[in-house]
């Protein structure tokens, strides 16, 4: 066992503390959907995989919106967010990098991240721009917005 | 009637309520046709050439995309390479075809994207970037391919609704499909096509015209009771009497 393996469980727990204190208002979920048409972007849609990105105790990760300098210099779209640090998987917890980069996605699958929080109360779809895995103790994601998800229909037709 | 009951190309109003998307019949038909033709012509050689590369066991056209293959699209939708993508491109020009019919001239871009740049793939498969435009050109000239819909003649009504289609140019090599050059390097060829679509009325949109009789009365404006009835009679079915008869 390496030092990194020893530290991951501790980091997993430490990174959950802000969530426990209620200061991580956004949740992030990785979703893979499949279209069954013979040609691209056609056919009925079905959900293949849905994985919540969480730290210990189911607490959400840190989500930060790109600031003006990053938007101006980084060539990224307005509304882009950075997710992480995300604790890499270890025995008993963490998030696999395969989940973050949708390794399970096959040809023609749709890969999105659903982000829910104060700015997106009904959720918003994001696409992956960059996934950093060059640090042994954390992964970082850069996501850019696609659009708000439609509001779920109320039961019994009540507004 | 609250609809135009007309079509331009195969895009017809009213729309078919059963479809969940706004249709582009020409795009769908062309994409299927070109994918079928390229796979039929190049499958065997592609299998041999791609053996041992990341494209091994793939078809010459592994997936199709009815959109521009920009980075945002491929970040959401995982393509299979080689990818064939087709989309309308640039402005469409509208002009009179006849006094009552209008035509639309439109350019398209057909992208054949082989793979992210792998030197082994480049060595073995780069030549396919020349074959693909040649196949497209021949398929257009022959208006179809034996591998698609049993070789049925394409482009007419119900087959995309194109009055004319021609290949304008092609350009192949290494290309970036990224924002301002920061995307990955791909081996690709882009073929520019130009189509003509003509509008018309949907069959059955008007009752059949059998004939008409026009009768004009001559009326003095100030003497409403003094008029000459049937001063002029026009009849579309009138057959003049033979010459010299009473």
Short mmCIF file of C-alpha atoms in Angstrom, two decimals:
data_model
loop_
_atom_site.label_atom_id
_atom_site.label_comp_id
_atom_site.label_asym_id
_atom_site.label_seq_id
_atom_site.Cartn_x
_atom_site.Cartn_y
_atom_site.Cartn_z
CA UNK A 1 0.00 0.00 0.00
CA UNK A 2 1.35 3.40 -0.98
CA UNK A 3 1.09 6.67 0.87
CA UNK A 4 -1.56 7.80 -1.62
CA UNK A 5 -3.67 4.72 -0.86
CA UNK A 6 -3.42 5.48 2.82
CA UNK A 7 -4.42 9.08 2.40
CA UNK A 8 -7.44 8.60 0.13
CA UNK A 9 -9.89 7.48 2.84
CA UNK A 10 -8.91 10.44 4.99
CA UNK A 11 -9.24 12.88 2.14
CA UNK A 12 -12.58 11.33 1.21
CA UNK A 13 -13.83 12.08 4.73
CA UNK A 14 -12.27 15.54 4.90
CA UNK A 15 -13.75 16.60 1.59
CA UNK A 16 -17.19 15.66 2.91
CA UNK A 17 -17.00 18.14 5.80
CA UNK A 18 -18.13 21.22 3.83
CA UNK A 19 -21.10 19.22 2.60
CA UNK A 20 -21.95 18.20 6.16
CA UNK A 21 -21.83 21.89 7.10
CA UNK A 22 -24.20 22.69 4.26
CA UNK A 23 -21.81 24.75 2.19
CA UNK A 24 -21.79 22.56 -0.90
CA UNK A 25 -25.07 23.58 -2.53
CA UNK A 26 -24.56 21.80 -5.87
CA UNK A 27 -24.78 18.12 -6.76
CA UNK A 28 -23.26 16.52 -9.86
CA UNK A 29 -24.37 13.29 -11.54
CA UNK A 30 -22.75 11.56 -14.51
CA UNK A 31 -25.32 10.11 -16.93
CA UNK A 32 -24.96 7.92 -20.00
CA UNK A 33 -27.96 7.51 -22.31
CA UNK A 34 -28.27 5.31 -25.35
CA UNK A 35 -30.21 5.91 -28.56
CA UNK A 36 -31.25 2.80 -30.38
CA UNK A 37 -31.54 4.21 -33.91
CA UNK A 38 -29.52 2.87 -36.80
CA UNK A 39 -27.98 6.26 -37.41
CA UNK A 40 -26.52 8.84 -35.08
CA UNK A 41 -28.84 10.74 -32.72
CA UNK A 42 -31.90 8.75 -33.75
CA UNK A 43 -34.14 6.34 -31.96
CA UNK A 44 -35.61 5.85 -28.54
CA UNK A 45 -33.54 6.96 -25.56
CA UNK A 46 -32.75 4.77 -22.56
CA UNK A 47 -30.59 5.45 -19.52
CA UNK A 48 -27.55 3.23 -19.27
CA UNK A 49 -25.72 4.61 -16.27
CA UNK A 50 -26.35 7.23 -13.60
CA UNK A 51 -23.65 7.84 -11.00
CA UNK A 52 -23.73 10.55 -8.36
CA UNK A 53 -20.32 12.07 -7.74
CA UNK A 54 -19.99 12.10 -3.98
CA UNK A 55 -17.52 12.27 -1.15
CA UNK A 56 -17.91 10.41 2.12
CA UNK A 57 -21.41 10.08 3.47
CA UNK A 58 -22.93 11.03 0.14
CA UNK A 59 -21.78 14.63 0.40
CA UNK A 60 -21.51 16.61 -2.84
CA UNK A 61 -18.19 17.80 -4.24
CA UNK A 62 -17.00 21.36 -4.59
CA UNK A 63 -18.48 23.15 -7.60
CA UNK A 64 -16.98 26.49 -8.64
CA UNK A 65 -18.08 28.76 -11.44
CA UNK A 66 -15.38 30.11 -13.74
CA UNK A 67 -14.50 33.71 -12.95
CA UNK A 68 -14.23 36.53 -15.46
CA UNK A 69 -10.48 36.10 -15.89
CA UNK A 70 -10.83 32.41 -16.64
CA UNK A 71 -13.61 33.10 -19.09
CA UNK A 72 -11.60 35.74 -20.87
CA UNK A 73 -8.28 33.93 -20.98
CA UNK A 74 -9.32 30.32 -20.96
CA UNK A 75 -11.52 30.35 -24.05
CA UNK A 76 -14.31 28.62 -22.16
CA UNK A 77 -18.00 29.30 -22.29
CA UNK A 78 -19.85 31.44 -19.83
CA UNK A 79 -21.35 29.33 -17.07
CA UNK A 80 -18.54 26.76 -17.12
CA UNK A 81 -17.87 25.11 -13.81
CA UNK A 82 -15.03 23.26 -12.15
CA UNK A 83 -15.93 20.21 -10.10
CA UNK A 84 -13.51 18.88 -7.55
CA UNK A 85 -11.32 17.93 -5.95
CA UNK A 86 -12.89 14.49 -6.34
CA UNK A 87 -11.32 11.67 -4.38
CA UNK A 88 -10.13 8.82 -6.65
CA UNK A 89 -11.63 5.41 -5.98
CA UNK A 90 -10.21 3.21 -3.27
CA UNK A 91 -11.48 0.23 -1.36
CA UNK A 92 -14.59 1.50 0.34
CA UNK A 93 -15.21 4.70 -1.55
CA UNK A 94 -14.14 7.38 -3.98
CA UNK A 95 -15.01 7.89 -7.63
CA UNK A 96 -13.54 5.96 -10.50
CA UNK A 97 -12.02 7.99 -13.35
CA UNK A 98 -13.90 5.71 -15.73
CA UNK A 99 -17.13 7.20 -14.43
CA UNK A 100 -15.92 10.75 -14.97
CA UNK A 101 -14.87 10.15 -18.58
CA UNK A 102 -17.71 7.75 -19.35
CA UNK A 103 -15.55 4.82 -20.33
CA UNK A 104 -18.67 2.67 -20.28
CA UNK A 105 -20.19 4.73 -23.09
CA UNK A 106 -20.39 2.94 -26.40
CA UNK A 107 -20.53 4.47 -29.86
CA UNK A 108 -23.57 6.74 -30.24
CA UNK A 109 -24.16 7.07 -26.50
CA UNK A 110 -24.93 10.47 -25.04
CA UNK A 111 -22.79 11.57 -22.12
CA UNK A 112 -23.95 14.38 -19.87
CA UNK A 113 -23.47 15.69 -16.37
CA UNK A 114 -26.55 16.85 -14.49
CA UNK A 115 -25.92 19.65 -12.03
CA UNK A 116 -28.54 20.68 -9.50
CA UNK A 117 -28.36 23.59 -7.11
CA UNK A 118 -29.43 27.18 -6.43
CA UNK A 119 -28.87 28.35 -9.99
CA UNK A 120 -30.40 25.19 -11.46
CA UNK A 121 -33.21 24.13 -9.12
CA UNK A 122 -34.61 21.69 -11.69
CA UNK A 123 -31.16 20.66 -12.85
CA UNK A 124 -29.03 21.63 -15.83
CA UNK A 125 -27.13 19.58 -18.38
CA UNK A 126 -23.42 20.03 -18.78
CA UNK A 127 -20.89 18.50 -21.13
CA UNK A 128 -17.36 17.46 -20.22
CA UNK A 129 -14.62 19.77 -21.43
CA UNK A 130 -11.67 18.43 -19.50
CA UNK A 131 -10.93 15.81 -16.88
CA UNK A 132 -7.65 16.08 -15.00
CA UNK A 133 -6.16 12.94 -13.52
CA UNK A 134 -2.54 13.97 -13.15
CA UNK A 135 -2.70 14.10 -9.35
CA UNK A 136 -2.85 10.85 -7.41
CA UNK A 137 -5.10 12.22 -4.71
CA UNK A 138 -7.69 14.13 -6.71
CA UNK A 139 -9.53 14.40 -9.99
CA UNK A 140 -10.84 17.67 -11.40
CA UNK A 141 -13.55 18.19 -13.98
CA UNK A 142 -14.25 21.17 -16.20
CA UNK A 143 -17.84 21.21 -17.45
CA UNK A 144 -19.58 23.64 -19.76
CA UNK A 145 -23.34 24.26 -19.76
CA UNK A 146 -25.76 22.95 -22.35
CA UNK A 147 -29.00 24.17 -20.89
CA UNK A 148 -31.53 23.90 -18.11
CA UNK A 149 -33.43 20.66 -17.87
CA UNK A 150 -37.19 20.83 -18.29
CA UNK A 151 -39.18 21.10 -15.08
CA UNK A 152 -40.67 17.86 -13.92
CA UNK A 153 -44.44 17.71 -14.41
CA UNK A 154 -46.33 18.28 -11.18
CA UNK A 155 -48.53 15.44 -9.93
CA UNK A 156 -52.26 15.76 -10.47
CA UNK A 157 -51.72 18.73 -12.76
CA UNK A 158 -51.29 21.19 -9.87
CA UNK A 159 -49.00 24.16 -10.69
CA UNK B 1 -57.60 25.17 -44.45
CA UNK B 2 -54.90 26.51 -42.11
CA UNK B 3 -51.82 25.10 -43.81
CA UNK B 4 -49.87 26.04 -46.89
CA UNK B 5 -50.26 22.51 -48.30
CA UNK B 6 -47.05 22.95 -50.24
CA UNK B 7 -43.60 21.43 -50.29
CA UNK B 8 -40.10 22.48 -51.15
CA UNK B 9 -38.08 19.44 -52.00
CA UNK B 10 -39.45 16.69 -49.77
CA UNK B 11 -40.13 19.06 -46.87
CA UNK B 12 -43.88 19.18 -46.94
CA UNK B 13 -46.43 21.25 -45.03
CA UNK B 14 -48.42 20.22 -43.07
CA UNK B 15 -45.83 18.26 -41.14
CA UNK B 16 -46.36 14.64 -40.31
CA UNK B 17 -47.59 14.71 -36.70
CA UNK B 18 -46.10 11.30 -36.00
CA UNK B 19 -42.52 12.48 -36.23
CA UNK B 20 -40.83 13.76 -33.02
CA UNK B 21 -38.28 15.85 -34.91
CA UNK B 22 -38.37 18.47 -37.62
CA UNK B 23 -37.61 16.45 -40.74
CA UNK B 24 -34.92 17.03 -43.32
CA UNK B 25 -35.62 14.20 -45.73
CA UNK B 26 -32.82 15.15 -48.10
CA UNK B 27 -30.23 15.06 -45.33
CA UNK B 28 -31.41 11.71 -43.98
CA UNK B 29 -31.55 10.12 -47.41
CA UNK B 30 -28.14 11.40 -48.55
CA UNK B 31 -26.45 10.34 -45.32
CA UNK B 32 -27.80 6.81 -45.56
CA UNK B 33 -26.96 6.58 -49.27
CA UNK B 34 -23.36 7.74 -48.94
CA UNK B 35 -22.72 5.60 -45.84
CA UNK B 36 -24.08 2.53 -47.62
CA UNK B 37 -22.04 3.17 -50.76
CA UNK B 38 -18.78 3.80 -48.92
CA UNK B 39 -19.19 0.69 -46.78
CA UNK B 40 -20.07 -1.44 -49.78
CA UNK B 41 -17.12 -0.26 -51.87
CA UNK B 42 -14.39 -0.13 -49.23
CA UNK B 43 -15.28 -2.68 -46.55
CA UNK B 44 -12.93 -5.48 -47.55
CA UNK B 45 -9.86 -3.33 -48.14
CA UNK B 46 -10.58 -1.33 -44.99
CA UNK B 47 -10.61 -4.49 -42.89
CA UNK B 48 -7.19 -5.48 -44.19
CA UNK B 49 -5.66 -2.04 -43.89
CA UNK B 50 -7.02 -1.34 -40.41
CA UNK B 51 -5.90 -4.65 -38.89
CA UNK B 52 -3.75 -4.01 -35.85
CA UNK B 53 -4.78 -0.38 -35.53
CA UNK B 54 -7.34 1.27 -33.30
CA UNK B 55 -9.79 1.05 -36.23
CA UNK B 56 -9.55 -2.73 -36.45
CA UNK B 57 -12.92 -4.44 -36.89
CA UNK B 58 -14.60 -1.16 -37.72
CA UNK B 59 -16.58 -0.40 -40.86
CA UNK B 60 -15.32 2.28 -43.27
CA UNK B 61 -18.28 4.28 -41.97
CA UNK B 62 -18.72 3.24 -38.36
CA UNK B 63 -21.24 5.93 -37.44
CA UNK B 64 -23.15 8.76 -39.04
CA UNK B 65 -24.08 12.18 -37.73
CA UNK B 66 -26.76 14.45 -39.22
CA UNK B 67 -25.08 17.51 -37.70
CA UNK B 68 -21.91 19.54 -38.04
CA UNK B 69 -19.20 17.59 -36.17
CA UNK B 70 -18.14 20.42 -33.88
CA UNK B 71 -16.38 19.82 -30.55
CA UNK B 72 -19.50 20.50 -28.48
CA UNK B 73 -21.40 17.78 -30.28
CA UNK B 74 -18.71 15.15 -29.89
CA UNK B 75 -18.34 16.00 -26.20
CA UNK B 76 -21.98 15.01 -25.66
CA UNK B 77 -22.41 12.26 -28.21
CA UNK B 78 -19.75 9.61 -28.43
CA UNK B 79 -19.01 9.01 -32.11
CA UNK B 80 -17.67 5.84 -33.57
CA UNK B 81 -14.80 6.44 -35.96
CA UNK B 82 -14.66 6.58 -38.93
CA UNK B 83 -17.51 9.07 -38.80
CA UNK B 84 -19.58 10.39 -41.69
CA UNK B 85 -21.33 13.68 -40.93
CA UNK B 86 -23.56 15.72 -43.22
CA UNK B 87 -25.17 19.11 -42.73
CA UNK B 88 -26.49 22.05 -44.67
CA UNK B 89 -23.88 24.74 -44.91
CA UNK B 90 -23.91 28.43 -45.57
CA UNK B 91 -26.72 30.54 -46.99
CA UNK B 92 -29.52 29.06 -49.08
CA UNK B 93 -30.39 31.09 -52.17
CA UNK B 94 -34.01 31.45 -53.24
CA UNK B 95 -34.96 32.48 -56.76
CA UNK B 96 -37.77 32.08 -59.28
CA UNK B 97 -37.80 28.77 -61.10
CA UNK B 98 -40.98 29.61 -63.01
CA UNK B 99 -43.58 32.32 -62.46
CA UNK B 100 -45.27 30.13 -59.87
CA UNK B 101 -42.46 27.95 -58.56
CA UNK B 102 -39.47 28.90 -56.47
CA UNK B 103 -36.20 27.01 -56.16
CA UNK B 104 -33.70 26.86 -53.32
CA UNK B 105 -29.99 26.34 -53.96
CA UNK B 106 -28.09 25.11 -50.92
CA UNK B 107 -24.58 23.98 -50.16
CA UNK B 108 -23.82 21.03 -47.90
CA UNK B 109 -20.72 19.78 -46.17
CA UNK B 110 -20.05 16.06 -45.96
CA UNK B 111 -17.30 15.23 -43.48
CA UNK B 112 -15.53 11.90 -43.44
CA UNK B 113 -13.50 11.79 -40.25
CA UNK B 114 -11.18 8.83 -40.11
CA UNK B 115 -9.72 9.03 -36.65
CA UNK B 116 -7.77 11.15 -34.25
CA UNK B 117 -4.26 11.36 -35.71
CA UNK B 118 -2.48 8.07 -35.17
CA UNK B 119 0.67 7.70 -37.29
CA UNK B 120 -0.05 4.03 -38.00
CA UNK B 121 -3.52 4.88 -39.23
CA UNK B 122 -2.15 7.70 -41.30
CA UNK B 123 0.30 5.41 -43.03
CA UNK B 124 -2.20 2.72 -43.85
CA UNK B 125 -5.47 4.51 -44.32
CA UNK B 126 -4.83 8.08 -45.37
CA UNK B 127 -5.49 7.13 -49.00
CA UNK B 128 -9.12 6.52 -48.15
CA UNK B 129 -9.53 10.27 -47.91
CA UNK B 130 -9.23 10.35 -51.71
CA UNK B 131 -11.50 7.37 -52.31
CA UNK B 132 -14.41 8.73 -50.34
CA UNK B 133 -14.94 11.89 -52.47
CA UNK B 134 -14.57 9.79 -55.62
CA UNK B 135 -17.26 7.40 -54.46
CA UNK B 136 -19.54 10.28 -53.54
CA UNK B 137 -19.01 11.86 -56.95
CA UNK B 138 -19.82 8.63 -58.79
CA UNK B 139 -22.87 7.93 -56.64
CA UNK B 140 -24.23 11.38 -57.41
CA UNK B 141 -23.61 10.97 -61.10
CA UNK B 142 -25.35 7.58 -61.12
CA UNK B 143 -28.11 8.82 -58.80
CA UNK B 144 -27.73 5.88 -56.43
CA UNK B 145 -25.79 2.80 -55.53
CA UNK B 146 -26.61 -0.87 -55.82
CA UNK B 147 -26.14 -1.36 -52.09
CA UNK B 148 -28.86 1.13 -51.14
CA UNK B 149 -32.58 0.48 -51.64
CA UNK B 150 -31.76 -2.13 -54.28
CA UNK B 151 -30.15 0.50 -56.46
CA UNK B 152 -33.28 2.62 -56.75
CA UNK B 153 -32.80 5.97 -58.42
CA UNK B 154 -32.29 8.63 -55.78
CA UNK B 155 -32.82 12.35 -55.25
CA UNK B 156 -36.33 12.64 -56.68
CA UNK B 157 -39.62 12.95 -54.86
CA UNK B 158 -39.68 10.62 -51.88
CA UNK B 159 -35.94 10.06 -52.17
CA UNK B 160 -34.83 13.36 -50.69
CA UNK B 161 -36.70 15.67 -53.04
CA UNK B 162 -33.63 17.12 -54.73
CA UNK B 163 -34.06 18.43 -58.26
CA UNK B 164 -30.29 18.46 -58.71
CA UNK B 165 -27.16 17.58 -56.73
CA UNK B 166 -23.51 18.07 -57.60
CA UNK B 167 -20.18 17.81 -55.90
CA UNK B 168 -18.40 21.15 -55.76
CA UNK B 169 -15.07 20.36 -54.12
CA UNK B 170 -13.29 18.23 -51.55
CA UNK B 171 -10.38 18.85 -49.24
CA UNK B 172 -8.63 16.19 -47.20
CA UNK B 173 -5.79 15.85 -44.78
CA UNK B 174 -5.22 16.66 -41.15
CA UNK B 175 -7.83 18.87 -39.62
CA UNK B 176 -8.80 20.23 -36.28
CA UNK B 177 -12.43 20.23 -35.22
CA UNK B 178 -11.84 22.47 -32.30
CA UNK B 179 -12.35 26.04 -31.22
CA UNK B 180 -9.66 28.24 -32.71
CA UNK B 181 -7.31 25.37 -33.29
CA UNK B 182 -7.18 23.94 -29.81
CA UNK B 183 -8.93 20.69 -30.68
CA UNK B 184 -7.41 17.30 -31.36
CA UNK B 185 -5.89 16.60 -34.78
CA UNK B 186 -7.98 14.33 -37.02
CA UNK B 187 -7.56 12.74 -40.41
CA UNK B 188 -10.56 13.92 -42.38
CA UNK B 189 -11.91 14.99 -45.70
CA UNK B 190 -14.63 17.58 -46.23
CA UNK B 191 -16.73 17.41 -49.38
CA UNK B 192 -18.82 20.39 -50.46
CA UNK B 193 -22.04 19.58 -52.30
CA UNK B 194 -24.66 21.81 -53.86
CA UNK B 195 -28.32 20.92 -54.21
CA UNK B 196 -31.38 22.41 -55.85
CA UNK B 197 -34.86 21.96 -54.36
CA UNK B 198 -38.03 23.18 -56.05
CA UNK B 199 -41.30 23.97 -54.37
CA UNK B 200 -44.72 22.79 -55.41
CA UNK B 201 -48.21 22.00 -54.23
CA UNK B 202 -49.00 18.81 -52.40
CA UNK B 203 -51.06 16.37 -54.40
CA UNK B 204 -54.74 16.75 -53.56
CA UNK B 205 -54.31 20.20 -52.05
CA UNK B 206 -56.81 21.69 -54.53
CA UNK B 207 -59.93 20.35 -56.17
CA UNK B 208 -59.50 19.42 -59.79
CA UNK B 209 -60.36 22.28 -62.13
CA UNK B 210 -62.90 21.06 -64.67
CA UNK B 211 -63.98 24.29 -66.31
CA UNK B 212 -65.64 27.66 -65.81
CA UNK B 213 -68.21 29.90 -67.41
CA UNK B 214 -67.96 33.65 -66.96
CA UNK B 215 -70.93 35.90 -67.59
CA UNK B 216 -70.53 39.67 -67.50
CA UNK B 217 -73.48 42.03 -67.38
CA UNK B 218 -73.12 45.61 -68.60
CA UNK B 219 -74.68 48.05 -66.20
CA UNK B 220 -75.10 51.81 -66.51
CA UNK B 221 -73.83 53.32 -63.28
CA UNK B 222 -76.59 55.88 -63.00
CA UNK B 223 -79.43 53.71 -64.25
CA UNK B 224 -79.35 50.53 -62.18
CA UNK B 225 -82.44 49.18 -63.90
CA UNK B 226 -81.03 49.63 -67.38
CA UNK B 227 -78.54 46.85 -67.93
CA UNK B 228 -77.58 44.47 -70.66
CA UNK B 229 -77.38 40.99 -69.29
CA UNK B 230 -74.78 38.53 -70.53
CA UNK B 231 -72.99 41.25 -72.48
CA UNK B 232 -69.88 39.03 -72.45
CA UNK B 233 -69.91 35.28 -72.04
CA UNK B 234 -66.71 33.31 -71.56
CA UNK B 235 -66.76 29.52 -71.44
CA UNK B 236 -63.65 27.35 -71.03
CA UNK B 237 -65.48 24.41 -72.56
CA UNK B 238 -66.97 26.24 -75.48
CA UNK B 239 -66.48 24.53 -78.77
CA UNK B 240 -66.84 26.98 -81.66
CA UNK B 241 -69.17 25.89 -84.48
CA UNK B 242 -67.58 24.62 -87.68
CA UNK B 243 -66.57 27.33 -90.13
CA UNK B 244 -69.40 28.38 -92.39
CA UNK B 245 -72.22 27.03 -90.27
CA UNK B 246 -75.13 29.20 -89.05
#
